PDB file of C-alpha atoms in Angstrom:
ATOM      1  CA  MET A  29      68.114 132.155  82.485  1.00 51.00           C
ATOM      2  CA  SER A  30      70.278 134.463  80.417  1.00 50.00           C
ATOM      3  CA  SER A  31      73.851 133.646  79.523  1.00 49.00           C
ATOM      4  CA  ALA A  32      75.098 136.532  81.664  1.00 50.00           C
ATOM      5  CA  SER A  33      73.332 135.244  84.762  1.00 49.00           C
ATOM      6  CA  ARG A  34      74.559 131.716  84.072  1.00 49.00           C
ATOM      7  CA  ALA A  35      78.135 132.989  83.786  1.00 48.00           C
ATOM      8  CA  SER A  36      77.865 134.961  87.009  1.00 46.00           C
ATOM      9  CA  SER A  37      76.403 131.986  88.884  1.00 46.00           C
ATOM     10  CA  ALA A  38      79.182 129.748  87.541  1.00 47.00           C
ATOM     11  CA  ASP A  39      81.837 132.202  88.740  1.00 48.00           C
ATOM     12  CA  THR A  40      80.709 132.224  92.353  1.00 49.00           C
ATOM     13  CA  SER A  41      82.287 129.486  94.354  1.00 46.00           C
ATOM     14  CA  SER A  42      80.161 127.778  96.922  1.00 45.00           C
ATOM     15  CA  PRO A  43      81.148 125.212  99.538  1.00 48.00           C
ATOM     16  CA  GLU A  44      79.403 122.473  97.546  1.00 50.00           C
ATOM     17  CA  GLN A  45      81.708 122.871  94.547  1.00 47.00           C
ATOM     18  CA  PRO A  46      84.741 120.593  94.537  1.00 45.00           C
ATOM     19  CA  THR A  47      88.052 122.300  94.934  1.00 48.00           C
ATOM     20  CA  GLU A  48      91.010 121.616  92.699  1.00 47.00           C
ATOM     21  CA  PRO A  49      92.745 118.386  93.772  1.00 55.00           C
ATOM     22  CA  VAL A  50      96.155 118.781  95.337  1.00 63.00           C
ATOM     23  CA  SER A  51      98.835 117.362  93.093  1.00 79.00           C
ATOM     24  CA  ARG A  52     100.730 114.235  94.145  1.00 82.00           C
ATOM     25  CA  PRO A  53     104.451 114.885  94.662  1.00 87.00           C
ATOM     26  CA  GLY A  54     106.721 113.115  92.203  1.00 91.00           C
ATOM     27  CA  ARG A  55     108.537 111.318  95.006  1.00 93.00           C
ATOM     28  CA  LEU A  56     105.279 109.859  96.297  1.00 94.00           C
ATOM     29  CA  THR A  57     104.359 108.706  92.805  1.00 94.00           C
ATOM     30  CA  ALA A  58     107.806 107.147  92.360  1.00 96.00           C
ATOM     31  CA  ALA A  59     107.537 105.400  95.748  1.00 96.00           C
ATOM     32  CA  ALA A  60     104.182 103.934  94.723  1.00 96.00           C
ATOM     33  CA  VAL A  61     105.701 102.716  91.464  1.00 96.00           C
ATOM     34  CA  VAL A  62     108.680 101.108  93.257  1.00 96.00           C
ATOM     35  CA  ALA A  63     106.373  99.288  95.687  1.00 96.00           C
ATOM     36  CA  GLY A  64     104.147  98.214  92.807  1.00 96.00           C
ATOM     37  CA  VAL A  65     107.070  96.836  90.802  1.00 96.00           C
ATOM     38  CA  GLU A  66     108.275  94.853  93.805  1.00 95.00           C
ATOM     39  CA  GLY A  67     104.794  93.490  94.435  1.00 96.00           C
ATOM     40  CA  LEU A  68     104.321  92.495  90.817  1.00 96.00           C
ATOM     41  CA  ALA A  69     107.730  90.781  90.793  1.00 94.00           C
ATOM     42  CA  LEU A  70     106.816  88.739  93.878  1.00 93.00           C
ATOM     43  CA  VAL A  71     103.439  87.732  92.449  1.00 95.00           C
ATOM     44  CA  ALA A  72     105.041  86.836  89.096  1.00 95.00           C
ATOM     45  CA  GLY A  73     107.725  84.815  90.879  1.00 92.00           C
ATOM     46  CA  GLY A  74     105.092  82.968  92.876  1.00 92.00           C
ATOM     47  CA  LEU A  75     103.066  82.174  89.777  1.00 94.00           C
ATOM     48  CA  ALA A  76     106.196  81.052  87.921  1.00 91.00           C
ATOM     49  CA  LEU A  77     107.122  78.793  90.831  1.00 88.00           C
ATOM     50  CA  LEU A  78     103.616  77.367  90.812  1.00 89.00           C
ATOM     51  CA  VAL A  79     103.711  76.624  87.084  1.00 89.00           C
ATOM     52  CA  THR A  80     107.219  75.172  87.303  1.00 85.00           C
ATOM     53  CA  SER A  81     106.390  72.988  90.279  1.00 84.00           C
ATOM     54  CA  LEU A  82     103.258  71.647  88.604  1.00 82.00           C
ATOM     55  CA  GLY A  83     105.149  70.790  85.429  1.00 82.00           C
ATOM     56  CA  ASP A  84     108.376  69.404  86.909  1.00 77.00           C
ATOM     57  CA  ARG A  85     106.872  67.060  89.507  1.00 77.00           C
ATOM     58  CA  PRO A  86     108.966  68.203  92.498  1.00 76.00           C
ATOM     59  CA  ASP A  87     110.059  65.810  95.257  1.00 81.00           C
ATOM     60  CA  ASP A  88     107.847  67.635  97.728  1.00 82.00           C
ATOM     61  CA  PRO A  89     104.832  69.109  95.891  1.00 81.00           C
ATOM     62  CA  ALA A  90     103.326  70.479  99.115  1.00 84.00           C
ATOM     63  CA  SER A  91     106.435  72.570  99.817  1.00 86.00           C
ATOM     64  CA  ALA A  92     106.566  73.839  96.246  1.00 85.00           C
ATOM     65  CA  LEU A  93     102.918  74.816  96.395  1.00 88.00           C
ATOM     66  CA  MET A  94     103.379  76.503  99.782  1.00 92.00           C
ATOM     67  CA  GLY A  95     106.383  78.441  98.454  1.00 90.00           C
ATOM     68  CA  ALA A  96     104.372  79.662  95.476  1.00 91.00           C
ATOM     69  CA  VAL A  97     101.406  80.676  97.631  1.00 93.00           C
ATOM     70  CA  THR A  98     103.749  82.437 100.074  1.00 94.00           C
ATOM     71  CA  LEU A  99     105.371  84.479  97.301  1.00 93.00           C
ATOM     72  CA  VAL A 100     101.987  85.517  95.919  1.00 94.00           C
ATOM     73  CA  ALA A 101     100.748  86.466  99.414  1.00 94.00           C
ATOM     74  CA  LEU A 102     103.936  88.429 100.123  1.00 93.00           C
ATOM     75  CA  GLY A 103     103.493  90.212  96.787  1.00 94.00           C
ATOM     76  CA  LEU A 104     100.086  91.462  97.838  1.00 96.00           C
ATOM     77  CA  ILE A 105     101.585  93.499 100.693  1.00 95.00           C
ATOM     78  CA  PRO A 106     103.608  95.910  98.527  1.00 96.00           C
ATOM     79  CA  LEU A 107     100.786  96.000  95.962  1.00 97.00           C
ATOM     80  CA  VAL A 108      98.310  97.145  98.614  1.00 97.00           C
ATOM     81  CA  ALA A 109     100.910  99.599  99.945  1.00 96.00           C
ATOM     82  CA  ALA A 110     101.482 100.938  96.410  1.00 97.00           C
ATOM     83  CA  ARG A 111      97.769 101.544  95.978  1.00 97.00           C
ATOM     84  CA  GLY A 112      97.638 103.288  99.347  1.00 96.00           C
ATOM     85  CA  LEU A 113     100.599 105.475  98.443  1.00 96.00           C
ATOM     86  CA  TRP A 114      98.986 106.328  95.115  1.00 95.00           C
ATOM     87  CA  LEU A 115      95.792 107.333  96.945  1.00 94.00           C
ATOM     88  CA  ARG A 116      97.806 109.285  99.563  1.00 94.00           C
ATOM     89  CA  ARG A 117      96.846 107.123 102.537  1.00 94.00           C
ATOM     90  CA  SER A 118      99.181 107.644 105.496  1.00 92.00           C
ATOM     91  CA  TRP A 119      98.900 104.006 106.667  1.00 95.00           C
ATOM     92  CA  SER A 120     100.526 102.795 103.443  1.00 95.00           C
ATOM     93  CA  ARG A 121     103.985 104.114 104.263  1.00 95.00           C
ATOM     94  CA  GLY A 122     104.541 101.552 107.047  1.00 94.00           C
ATOM     95  CA  PRO A 123     104.075  98.416 104.912  1.00 95.00           C
ATOM     96  CA  ALA A 124     106.035 100.024 102.086  1.00 96.00           C
ATOM     97  CA  VAL A 125     108.992 100.829 104.367  1.00 96.00           C
ATOM     98  CA  ILE A 126     108.935  97.337 105.880  1.00 95.00           C
ATOM     99  CA  THR A 127     108.944  95.840 102.380  1.00 94.00           C
ATOM    100  CA  GLN A 128     112.030  97.879 101.462  1.00 95.00           C
ATOM    101  CA  ILE A 129     113.849  96.907 104.654  1.00 96.00           C
ATOM    102  CA  LEU A 130     113.074  93.217 104.139  1.00 94.00           C
ATOM    103  CA  ALA A 131     114.236  93.424 100.528  1.00 94.00           C
ATOM    104  CA  LEU A 132     117.762  94.478 101.564  1.00 95.00           C
ATOM    105  CA  PRO A 133     118.870  91.136 103.095  1.00 95.00           C
ATOM    106  CA  VAL A 134     117.292  89.295 100.163  1.00 93.00           C
ATOM    107  CA  ALA A 135     119.301  91.469  97.782  1.00 93.00           C
ATOM    108  CA  TRP A 136     122.444  90.782  99.830  1.00 95.00           C
ATOM    109  CA  GLN A 137     121.898  87.029  99.565  1.00 93.00           C
ATOM    110  CA  LEU A 138     121.364  87.298  95.813  1.00 91.00           C
ATOM    111  CA  LEU A 139     124.609  89.281  95.519  1.00 93.00           C
ATOM    112  CA  GLN A 140     126.508  86.527  97.376  1.00 93.00           C
ATOM    113  CA  ALA A 141     125.527  83.927  94.773  1.00 87.00           C
ATOM    114  CA  ASN A 142     127.933  83.010  92.010  1.00 80.00           C
ATOM    115  CA  SER A 143     125.237  82.825  89.400  1.00 85.00           C
ATOM    116  CA  VAL A 144     122.890  84.719  87.181  1.00 85.00           C
ATOM    117  CA  MET A 145     121.089  85.939  90.317  1.00 89.00           C
ATOM    118  CA  ILE A 146     123.658  88.709  90.869  1.00 92.00           C
ATOM    119  CA  PRO A 147     121.917  91.133  88.452  1.00 92.00           C
ATOM    120  CA  ALA A 148     118.619  90.428  90.237  1.00 91.00           C
ATOM    121  CA  GLY A 149     120.338  91.244  93.533  1.00 92.00           C
ATOM    122  CA  ILE A 150     121.654  94.515  92.137  1.00 95.00           C
ATOM    123  CA  ALA A 151     118.213  95.460  90.793  1.00 94.00           C
ATOM    124  CA  LEU A 152     116.530  94.578  94.085  1.00 94.00           C
ATOM    125  CA  ALA A 153     119.094  96.527  96.112  1.00 96.00           C
ATOM    126  CA  VAL A 154     118.653  99.596  93.897  1.00 96.00           C
ATOM    127  CA  LEU A 155     114.859  99.360  94.170  1.00 95.00           C
ATOM    128  CA  ALA A 156     114.950  98.905  97.948  1.00 96.00           C
ATOM    129  CA  VAL A 157     117.325 101.798  98.614  1.00 97.00           C
ATOM    130  CA  THR A 158     115.469 104.033  96.151  1.00 97.00           C
ATOM    131  CA  GLY A 159     112.151 103.110  97.773  1.00 96.00           C
ATOM    132  CA  LEU A 160     113.461 103.898 101.253  1.00 96.00           C
ATOM    133  CA  VAL A 161     114.837 107.264 100.179  1.00 96.00           C
ATOM    134  CA  LEU A 162     111.550 108.160  98.486  1.00 96.00           C
ATOM    135  CA  LEU A 163     109.434 107.015 101.432  1.00 95.00           C
ATOM    136  CA  VAL A 164     111.311 109.034 104.055  1.00 93.00           C
ATOM    137  CA  SER A 165     111.607 112.201 101.972  1.00 92.00           C
ATOM    138  CA  PRO A 166     109.950 115.275 103.503  1.00 91.00           C
ATOM    139  CA  SER A 167     107.692 115.812 100.474  1.00 90.00           C
ATOM    140  CA  THR A 168     106.346 112.242 100.714  1.00 92.00           C
ATOM    141  CA  THR A 169     105.838 112.537 104.461  1.00 91.00           C
ATOM    142  CA  ALA A 170     104.019 115.853 104.065  1.00 90.00           C
ATOM    143  CA  ALA A 171     101.852 114.563 101.206  1.00 91.00           C
ATOM    144  CA  LEU A 172     100.765 111.626 103.354  1.00 91.00           C
ATOM    145  CA  GLY A 173      99.986 113.913 106.292  1.00 89.00           C
ATOM    146  CA  ILE A 174     102.556 112.287 108.573  1.00 88.00           C
ATOM    147  CA  ARG A 175     103.953 114.585 111.248  1.00 82.00           C
ATOM    148  CA  ARG A 176     107.445 114.349 112.677  1.00 75.00           C
ATOM    149  CA  PRO A 177     107.778 113.516 116.371  1.00 76.00           C
ATOM    150  CA  GLY A 178     107.297 116.653 118.445  1.00 73.00           C
ATOM    151  CA  GLN A 179     105.414 118.427 115.675  1.00 66.00           C
ATOM    152  CA  ASP A 180     102.111 119.747 116.967  1.00 62.00           C
ATOM    153  CA  ALA A 181      98.802 118.849 115.330  1.00 58.00           C
ATOM    154  CA  SER A 182      97.927 122.383 114.261  1.00 54.00           C
TER     155      SER A 182
END
């Protein structure tokens, strides 16, 4: 096969050839990052609680262990949602939005404390509000293929 015929066959596009991937909107990427950070923080908190409870001999080791396991399990939800957002899966927006909504009262409680937890409350509130704004933005909704109510399927 000559180089000219190879070039002409490479130029023709056939249905079998992959098309250029559609770029991920920046807001969707940022929403995935926010959910991922929250998930990692919950998993890290759960692991830290586990290590602390094993070393400090708590009064109720079963409760300490259950708290650690609960935090790790709760951390998996935003991590799975972050992966889904990154891969542009429409189902992932629901768990991500719920995570942001549930983070708001936790942030409020942290802000009510008279301790070093106030900066954590501020950070969590900023992440939760930022995540919500990113998740409901029109570019994120469109990138995930989610239609508004009343919008036809065409």
